CSV table of C-alpha atoms in Angstrom, one decimal:
chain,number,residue,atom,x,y,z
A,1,UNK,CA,116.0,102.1,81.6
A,2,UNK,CA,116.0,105.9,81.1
A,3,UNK,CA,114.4,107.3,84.2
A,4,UNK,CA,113.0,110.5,82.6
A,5,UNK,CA,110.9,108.0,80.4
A,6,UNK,CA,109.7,106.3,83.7
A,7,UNK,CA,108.7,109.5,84.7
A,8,UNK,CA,107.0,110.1,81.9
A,9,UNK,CA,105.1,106.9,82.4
A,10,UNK,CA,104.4,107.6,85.6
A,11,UNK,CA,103.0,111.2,84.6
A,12,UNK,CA,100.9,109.9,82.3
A,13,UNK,CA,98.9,107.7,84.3
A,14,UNK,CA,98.2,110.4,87.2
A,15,UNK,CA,97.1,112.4,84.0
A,16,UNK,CA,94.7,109.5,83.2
A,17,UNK,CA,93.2,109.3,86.6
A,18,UNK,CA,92.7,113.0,87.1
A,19,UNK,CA,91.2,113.1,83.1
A,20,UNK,CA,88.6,110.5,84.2
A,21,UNK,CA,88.1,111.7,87.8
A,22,UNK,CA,88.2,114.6,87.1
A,23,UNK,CA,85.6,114.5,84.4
A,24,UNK,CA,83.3,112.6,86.4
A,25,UNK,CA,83.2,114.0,89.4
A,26,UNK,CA,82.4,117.4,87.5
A,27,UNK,CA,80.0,115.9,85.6
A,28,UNK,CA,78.2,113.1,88.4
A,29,UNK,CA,78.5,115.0,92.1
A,30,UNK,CA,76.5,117.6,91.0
A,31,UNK,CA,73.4,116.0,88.9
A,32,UNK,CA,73.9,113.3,92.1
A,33,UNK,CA,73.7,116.7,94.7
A,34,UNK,CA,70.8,118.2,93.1
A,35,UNK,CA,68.8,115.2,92.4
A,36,UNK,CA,68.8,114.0,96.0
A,37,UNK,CA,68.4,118.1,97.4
A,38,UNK,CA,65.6,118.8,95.0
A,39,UNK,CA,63.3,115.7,96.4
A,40,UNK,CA,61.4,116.8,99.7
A,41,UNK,CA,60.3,113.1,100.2
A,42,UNK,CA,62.1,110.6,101.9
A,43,UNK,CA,61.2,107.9,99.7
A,44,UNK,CA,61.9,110.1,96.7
A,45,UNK,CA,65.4,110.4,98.1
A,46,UNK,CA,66.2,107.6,98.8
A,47,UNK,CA,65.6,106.7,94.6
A,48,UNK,CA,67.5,109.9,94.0
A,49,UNK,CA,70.2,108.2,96.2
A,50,UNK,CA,69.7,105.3,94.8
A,51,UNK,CA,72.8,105.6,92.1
A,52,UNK,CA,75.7,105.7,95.1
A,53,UNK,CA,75.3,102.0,95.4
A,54,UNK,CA,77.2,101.2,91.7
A,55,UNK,CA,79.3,104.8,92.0
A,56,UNK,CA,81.6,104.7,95.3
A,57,UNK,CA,83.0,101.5,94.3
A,58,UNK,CA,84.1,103.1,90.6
A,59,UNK,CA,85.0,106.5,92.6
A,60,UNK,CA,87.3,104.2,94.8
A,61,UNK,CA,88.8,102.1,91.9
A,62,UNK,CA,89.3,105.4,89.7
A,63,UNK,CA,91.5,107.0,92.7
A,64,UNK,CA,93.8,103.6,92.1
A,65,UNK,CA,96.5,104.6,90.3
A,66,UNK,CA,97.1,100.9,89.5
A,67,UNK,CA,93.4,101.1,87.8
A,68,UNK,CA,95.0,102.9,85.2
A,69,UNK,CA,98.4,101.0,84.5
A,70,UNK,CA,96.1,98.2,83.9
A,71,UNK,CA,93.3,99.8,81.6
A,72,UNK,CA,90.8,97.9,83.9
A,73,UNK,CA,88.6,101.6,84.3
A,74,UNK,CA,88.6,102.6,80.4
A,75,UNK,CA,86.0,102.4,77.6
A,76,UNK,CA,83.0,99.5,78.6
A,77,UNK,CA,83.7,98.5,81.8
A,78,UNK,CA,84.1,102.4,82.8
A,79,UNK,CA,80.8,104.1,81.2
A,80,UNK,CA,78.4,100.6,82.2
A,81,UNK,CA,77.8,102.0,85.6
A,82,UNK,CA,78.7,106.0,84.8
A,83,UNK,CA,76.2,106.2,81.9
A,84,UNK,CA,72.9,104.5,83.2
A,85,UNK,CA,73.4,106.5,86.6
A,86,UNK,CA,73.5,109.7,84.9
A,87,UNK,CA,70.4,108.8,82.8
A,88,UNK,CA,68.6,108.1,85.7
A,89,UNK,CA,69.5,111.2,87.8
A,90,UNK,CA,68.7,113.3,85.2
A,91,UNK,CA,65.2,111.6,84.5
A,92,UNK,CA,64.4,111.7,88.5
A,93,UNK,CA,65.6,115.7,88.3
A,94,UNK,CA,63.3,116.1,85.6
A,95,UNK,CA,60.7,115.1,87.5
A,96,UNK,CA,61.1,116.6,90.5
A,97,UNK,CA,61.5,120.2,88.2
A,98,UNK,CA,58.2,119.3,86.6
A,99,UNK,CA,56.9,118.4,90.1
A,100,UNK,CA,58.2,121.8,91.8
A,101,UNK,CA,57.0,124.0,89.2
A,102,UNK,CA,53.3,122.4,89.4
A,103,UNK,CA,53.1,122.9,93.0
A,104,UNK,CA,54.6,126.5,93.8
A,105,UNK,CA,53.8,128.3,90.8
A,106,UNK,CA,51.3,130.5,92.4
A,107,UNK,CA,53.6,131.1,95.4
A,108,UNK,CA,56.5,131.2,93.3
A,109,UNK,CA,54.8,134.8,92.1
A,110,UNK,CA,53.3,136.1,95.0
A,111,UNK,CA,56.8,135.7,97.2
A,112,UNK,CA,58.2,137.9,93.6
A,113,UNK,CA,55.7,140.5,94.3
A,114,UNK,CA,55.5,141.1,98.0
A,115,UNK,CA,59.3,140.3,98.8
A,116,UNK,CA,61.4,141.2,95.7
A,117,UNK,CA,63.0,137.9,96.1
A,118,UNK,CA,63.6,135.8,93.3
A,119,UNK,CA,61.1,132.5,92.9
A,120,UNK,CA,61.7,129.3,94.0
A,121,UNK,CA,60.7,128.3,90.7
A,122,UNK,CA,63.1,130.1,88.8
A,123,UNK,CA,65.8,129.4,91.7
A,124,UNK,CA,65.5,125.7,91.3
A,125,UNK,CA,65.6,126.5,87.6
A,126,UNK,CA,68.8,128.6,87.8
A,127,UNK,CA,70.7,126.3,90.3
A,128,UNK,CA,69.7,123.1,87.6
A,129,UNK,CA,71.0,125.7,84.9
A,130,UNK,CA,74.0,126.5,87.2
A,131,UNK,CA,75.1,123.1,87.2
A,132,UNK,CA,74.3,122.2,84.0
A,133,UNK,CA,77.1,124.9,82.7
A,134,UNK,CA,79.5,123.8,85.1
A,135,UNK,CA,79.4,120.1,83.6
A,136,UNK,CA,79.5,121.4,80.2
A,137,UNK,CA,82.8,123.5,81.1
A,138,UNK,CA,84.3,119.8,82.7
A,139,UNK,CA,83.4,117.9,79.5
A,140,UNK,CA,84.8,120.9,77.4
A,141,UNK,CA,88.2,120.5,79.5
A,142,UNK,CA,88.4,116.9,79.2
A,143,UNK,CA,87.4,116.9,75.8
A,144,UNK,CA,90.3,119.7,74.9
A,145,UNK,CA,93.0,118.4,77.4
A,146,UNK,CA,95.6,117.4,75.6
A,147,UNK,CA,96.5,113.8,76.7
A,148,UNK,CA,99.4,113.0,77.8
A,149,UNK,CA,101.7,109.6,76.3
A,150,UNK,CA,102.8,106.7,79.0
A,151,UNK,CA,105.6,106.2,77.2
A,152,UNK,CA,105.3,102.8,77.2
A,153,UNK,CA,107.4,100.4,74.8
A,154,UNK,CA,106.4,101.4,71.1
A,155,UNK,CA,107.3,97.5,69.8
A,156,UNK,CA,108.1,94.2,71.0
A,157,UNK,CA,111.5,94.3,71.5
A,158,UNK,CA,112.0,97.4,72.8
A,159,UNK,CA,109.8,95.9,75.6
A,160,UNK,CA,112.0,93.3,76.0
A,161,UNK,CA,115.1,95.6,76.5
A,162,UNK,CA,113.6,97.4,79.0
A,163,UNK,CA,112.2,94.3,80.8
A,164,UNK,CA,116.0,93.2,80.8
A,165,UNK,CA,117.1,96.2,82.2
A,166,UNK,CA,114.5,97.2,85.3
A,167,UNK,CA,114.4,93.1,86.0
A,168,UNK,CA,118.5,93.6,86.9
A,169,UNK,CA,118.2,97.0,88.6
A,170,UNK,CA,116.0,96.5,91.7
A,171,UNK,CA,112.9,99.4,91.0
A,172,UNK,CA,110.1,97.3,91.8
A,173,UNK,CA,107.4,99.7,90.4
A,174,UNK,CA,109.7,100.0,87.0
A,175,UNK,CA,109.5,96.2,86.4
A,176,UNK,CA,105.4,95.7,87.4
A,177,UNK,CA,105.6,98.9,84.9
A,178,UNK,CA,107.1,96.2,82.1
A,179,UNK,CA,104.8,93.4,83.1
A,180,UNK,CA,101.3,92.2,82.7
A,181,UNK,CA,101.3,90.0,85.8
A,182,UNK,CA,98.8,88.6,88.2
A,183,UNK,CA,99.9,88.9,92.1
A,184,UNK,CA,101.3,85.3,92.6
A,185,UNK,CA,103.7,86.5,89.3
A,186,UNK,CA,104.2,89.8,91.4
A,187,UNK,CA,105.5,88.2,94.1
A,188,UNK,CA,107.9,85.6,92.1
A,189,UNK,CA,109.4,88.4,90.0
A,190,UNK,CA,110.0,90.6,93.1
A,191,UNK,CA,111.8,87.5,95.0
A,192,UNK,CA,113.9,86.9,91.9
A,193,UNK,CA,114.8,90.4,91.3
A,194,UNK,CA,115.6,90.7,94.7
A,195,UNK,CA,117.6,87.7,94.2
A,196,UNK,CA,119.5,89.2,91.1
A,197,UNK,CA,120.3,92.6,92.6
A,198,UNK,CA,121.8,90.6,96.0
A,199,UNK,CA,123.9,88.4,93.5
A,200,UNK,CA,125.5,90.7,91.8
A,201,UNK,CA,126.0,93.4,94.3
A,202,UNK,CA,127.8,90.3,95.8
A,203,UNK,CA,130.0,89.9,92.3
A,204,UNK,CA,130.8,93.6,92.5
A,205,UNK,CA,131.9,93.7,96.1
A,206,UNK,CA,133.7,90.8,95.8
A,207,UNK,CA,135.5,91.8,92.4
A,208,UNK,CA,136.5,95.4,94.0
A,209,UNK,CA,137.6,93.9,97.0
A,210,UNK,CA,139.5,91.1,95.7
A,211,UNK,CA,139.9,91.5,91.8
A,212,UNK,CA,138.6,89.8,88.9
A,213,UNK,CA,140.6,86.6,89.1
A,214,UNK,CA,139.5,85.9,93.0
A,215,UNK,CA,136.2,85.8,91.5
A,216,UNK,CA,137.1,83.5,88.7
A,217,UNK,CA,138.2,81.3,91.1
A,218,UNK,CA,135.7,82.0,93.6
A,219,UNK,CA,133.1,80.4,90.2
A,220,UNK,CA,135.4,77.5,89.9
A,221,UNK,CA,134.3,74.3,91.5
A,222,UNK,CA,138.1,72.5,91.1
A,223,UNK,CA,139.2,75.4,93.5
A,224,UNK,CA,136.6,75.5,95.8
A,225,UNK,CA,137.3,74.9,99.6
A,226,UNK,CA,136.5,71.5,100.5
A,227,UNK,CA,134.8,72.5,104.0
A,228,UNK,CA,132.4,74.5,101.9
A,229,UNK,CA,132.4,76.2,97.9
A,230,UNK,CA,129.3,79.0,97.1
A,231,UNK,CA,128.8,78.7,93.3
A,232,UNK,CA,126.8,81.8,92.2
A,233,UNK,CA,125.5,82.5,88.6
A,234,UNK,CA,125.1,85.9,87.6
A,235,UNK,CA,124.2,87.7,84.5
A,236,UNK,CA,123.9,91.3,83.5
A,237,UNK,CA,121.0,93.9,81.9
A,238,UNK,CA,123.6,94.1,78.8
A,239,UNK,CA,124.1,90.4,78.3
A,240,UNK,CA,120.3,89.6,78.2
A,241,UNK,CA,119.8,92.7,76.5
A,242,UNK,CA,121.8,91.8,73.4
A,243,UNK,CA,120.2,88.1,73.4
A,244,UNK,CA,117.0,90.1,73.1
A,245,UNK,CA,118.3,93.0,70.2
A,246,UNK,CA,118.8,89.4,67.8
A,247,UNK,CA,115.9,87.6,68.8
A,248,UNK,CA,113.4,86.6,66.6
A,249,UNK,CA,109.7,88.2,67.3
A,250,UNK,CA,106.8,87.1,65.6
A,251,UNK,CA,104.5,89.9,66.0
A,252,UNK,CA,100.4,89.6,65.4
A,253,UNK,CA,98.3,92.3,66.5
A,254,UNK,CA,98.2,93.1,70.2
A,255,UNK,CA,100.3,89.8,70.7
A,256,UNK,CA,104.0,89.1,69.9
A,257,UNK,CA,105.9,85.8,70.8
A,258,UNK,CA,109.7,86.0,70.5
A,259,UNK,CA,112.5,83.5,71.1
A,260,UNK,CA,116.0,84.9,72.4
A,261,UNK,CA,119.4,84.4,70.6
A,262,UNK,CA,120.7,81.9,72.4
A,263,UNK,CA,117.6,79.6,71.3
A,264,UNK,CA,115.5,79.0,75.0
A,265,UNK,CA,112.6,76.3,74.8
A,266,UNK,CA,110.6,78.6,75.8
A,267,UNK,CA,108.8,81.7,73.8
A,268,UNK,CA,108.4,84.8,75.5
A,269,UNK,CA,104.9,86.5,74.7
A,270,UNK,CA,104.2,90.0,74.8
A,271,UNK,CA,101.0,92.0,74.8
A,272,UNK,CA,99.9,94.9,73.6
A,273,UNK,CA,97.9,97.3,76.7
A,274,UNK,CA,96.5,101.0,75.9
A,275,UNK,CA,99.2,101.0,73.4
A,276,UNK,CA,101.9,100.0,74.7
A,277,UNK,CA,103.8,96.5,74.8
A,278,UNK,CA,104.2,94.3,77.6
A,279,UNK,CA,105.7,91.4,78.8
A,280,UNK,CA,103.3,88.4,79.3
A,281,UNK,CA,104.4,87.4,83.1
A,282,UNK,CA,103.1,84.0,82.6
A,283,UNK,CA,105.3,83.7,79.8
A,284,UNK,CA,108.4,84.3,81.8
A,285,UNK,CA,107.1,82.7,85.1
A,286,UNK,CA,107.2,79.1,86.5
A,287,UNK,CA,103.7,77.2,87.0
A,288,UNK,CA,102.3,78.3,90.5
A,289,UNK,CA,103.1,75.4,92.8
A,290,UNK,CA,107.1,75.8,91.3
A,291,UNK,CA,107.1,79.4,91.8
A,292,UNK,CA,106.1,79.3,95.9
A,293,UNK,CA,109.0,76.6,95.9
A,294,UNK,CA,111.1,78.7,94.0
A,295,UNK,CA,110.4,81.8,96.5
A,296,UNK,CA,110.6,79.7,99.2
A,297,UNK,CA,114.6,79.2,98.2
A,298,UNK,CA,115.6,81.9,97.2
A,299,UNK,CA,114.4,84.3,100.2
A,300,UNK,CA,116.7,82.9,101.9
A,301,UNK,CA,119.9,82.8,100.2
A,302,UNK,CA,119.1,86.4,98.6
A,303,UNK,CA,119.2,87.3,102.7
A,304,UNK,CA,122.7,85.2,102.9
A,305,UNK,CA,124.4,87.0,99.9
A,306,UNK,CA,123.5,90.6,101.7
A,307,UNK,CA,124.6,88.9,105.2
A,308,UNK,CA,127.6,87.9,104.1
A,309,UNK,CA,128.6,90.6,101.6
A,310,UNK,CA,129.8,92.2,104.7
A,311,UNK,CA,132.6,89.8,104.9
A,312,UNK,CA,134.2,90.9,102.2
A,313,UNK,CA,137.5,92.8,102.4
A,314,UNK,CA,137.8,92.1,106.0
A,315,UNK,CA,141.1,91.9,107.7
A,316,UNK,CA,141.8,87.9,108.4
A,317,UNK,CA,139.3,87.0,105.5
A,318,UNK,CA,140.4,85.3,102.7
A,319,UNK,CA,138.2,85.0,99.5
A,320,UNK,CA,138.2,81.3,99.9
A,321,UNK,CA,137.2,81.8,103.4
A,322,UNK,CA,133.7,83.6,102.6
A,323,UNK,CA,133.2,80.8,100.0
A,324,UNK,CA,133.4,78.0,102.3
A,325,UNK,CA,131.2,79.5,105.1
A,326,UNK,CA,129.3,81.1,102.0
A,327,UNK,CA,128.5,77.7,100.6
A,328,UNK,CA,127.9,75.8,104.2
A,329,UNK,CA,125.3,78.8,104.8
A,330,UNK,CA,123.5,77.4,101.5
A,331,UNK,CA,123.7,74.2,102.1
A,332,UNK,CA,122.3,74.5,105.7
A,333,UNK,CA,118.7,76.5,104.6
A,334,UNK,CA,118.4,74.7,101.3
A,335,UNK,CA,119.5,71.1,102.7
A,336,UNK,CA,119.4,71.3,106.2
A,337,UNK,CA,123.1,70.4,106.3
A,338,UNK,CA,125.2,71.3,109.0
A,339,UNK,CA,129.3,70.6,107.7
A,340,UNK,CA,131.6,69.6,110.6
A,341,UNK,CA,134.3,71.4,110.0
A,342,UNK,CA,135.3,74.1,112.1
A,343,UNK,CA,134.3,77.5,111.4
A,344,UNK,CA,136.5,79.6,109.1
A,345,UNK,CA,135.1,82.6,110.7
A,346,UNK,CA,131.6,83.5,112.6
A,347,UNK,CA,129.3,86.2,110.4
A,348,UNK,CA,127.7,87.4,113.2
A,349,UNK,CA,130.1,88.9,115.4
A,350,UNK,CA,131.2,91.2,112.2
């Protein structure tokens, strides 16, 4: 994945959260400021107060930058609490302005007269004014601020590609970036990414180390140590990534269901978010009982492949060496079998 185009991604939703935030906070603190300031009861207050209760928890959502890779805090589900709450401060200020002016208008021009001062009347009336302007000028910026694109997948399969491509690199925030996923499917994908980076860091060590043929065999079962034999599958961004460039996507509004190249049971589907496609985690996951088994796995043989990755290219250690104590490690956390052979050579004193 381009990372200039995550950056981009990124970018644009801190550019969404200051946007909202920023509008309304200019356009809520101070109606919220005056309306409790201007009330000299306590009663009268606490009403003016009253709009807090539905606010902070929006204010504290909206600082979330997750809020926003979502779209849980746009249109509706933003402007229910925002736009009652800024109804009813400005019918409780009205009120206390008509209130203020009843009660001190004599005063109000005697204090003119005798001090020079400026009225309380017209102060209240200028400070209201005052921040009346400066919420105009915050609604004028985030009505002219240009917005700024996620950069999110423009189509279906361009999704998938770049699914593909984060899933084999390791960047968790990237692949929650390509996915629609609730946190059970959060932490299945991180555990299998995990597992695929370990895998094929492996593969690469192993093939550098001791060349492409070593690994062949190192794959092939009829060579494989009898004391022990690791077989590991791996598979690259490229190969799944041309799978994906031939599939077959059937694409219907926000919603796109597409079945790779090499013909697997099993559709993925894609969804449409603020404009951009996603992949449908649940599409892609196990059910949830199979994926805390699955987890539960391959945890530990993701921290075996890194363990004994360090093996390789040791002096006195054979390639067929680390796949026999490779493959008894396995055996032992997934089976609880302990092979009574001795011990090629012992991982932790390296």
């Amino acid at each position: 994945m381009d990372p200039d185009a995550v950056l981009r991604y990124e970018a644009g939703l801190s550019d969404a959260m200051v946007r909202t935030m920023g509008f309304m906070l200019i356009t809520y603190v101070p109606l919220q400021v005056a309306a409790v300031v201007m009330m000299k009861r306590l009663l009268w207050r606490i009403a003016a107060a009253l709009p807090l209760i539905p606010m902070l928890p929006v204010i504290y959502v909206g600082f979330n930058l997750d809020t926003y890779r979502d779209g849980s805090l746009y249109g509706l589900a933003f402007y229910f609490p925002y736009a009652p709450a800024m109804v009813y401060l400005a019918a409780i200020l009205g009120v206390g302005i008509f209130v203020t002016r009843g009660k001190r208008k004599a005063a109000a021009d005697t204090t003119t007269e005798t001090t020079g001062t400026t009225p309380r009347r017209n102060r209240a009336l200028i400070t209201v004014a005052a921040l009346g302007v400066v919420a105009g000028i915050g609604l004028l910026l985030f009505v002219l601020m240009p917005a700024r694109s996620n950069d999110g997948p423009s189509s279906p399969r361009e999704a998938l590609i770049r699914y593909a491509e984060v899933l084999h690199d390791g960047d968790e925030s990237r692949l929650f970036a390509a996915l629609q996923a609730t946190e059970a499917q959060k932490d299945f994908m991180r555990a299998n990414m995990q597992f695929l980076t370990a895998k094929n860091a492996f593969r690469d060590a192993f093939t550098t180390a001791y060349g492409q043929q070593a690994w062949d065999d190192f794959q092939d079962d009829s060579k494989g140590p009898k004391d022990g034999n690791a077989k590991i599958t791996t598979t690259d961004s490229d190969e799944i990534v041309a799978r994906w460039r031939n599939a077959t996507i059937d694409e219907r509004g926000h919603e796109a269901l597409c079945k790779d190249s090499a013909g697997a049971e099993k559709a993925v589907r894609l969804i449409k978010v603020d404009g951009a496609w996603r992949v449908d985690a649940s599409s892609v996951c196990p059910r949830t009982q199979q994926m805390r088994k699955m987890i539960e796995e391959i945890k530990p043989v993701t921290v075996l492949l890194r363990k004994y990755e360090k093996a390789i290219g040791r002096e006195g250690i054979k390639p067929e060496d680390i796949d026999a104590e490779l493959g008894r490690a396995i055996m032992k956390v997934l089976k609880g079998v302990e092979t009574p052979a001795p011990h090629r050579f012992d991982i932790d004193r390296l």
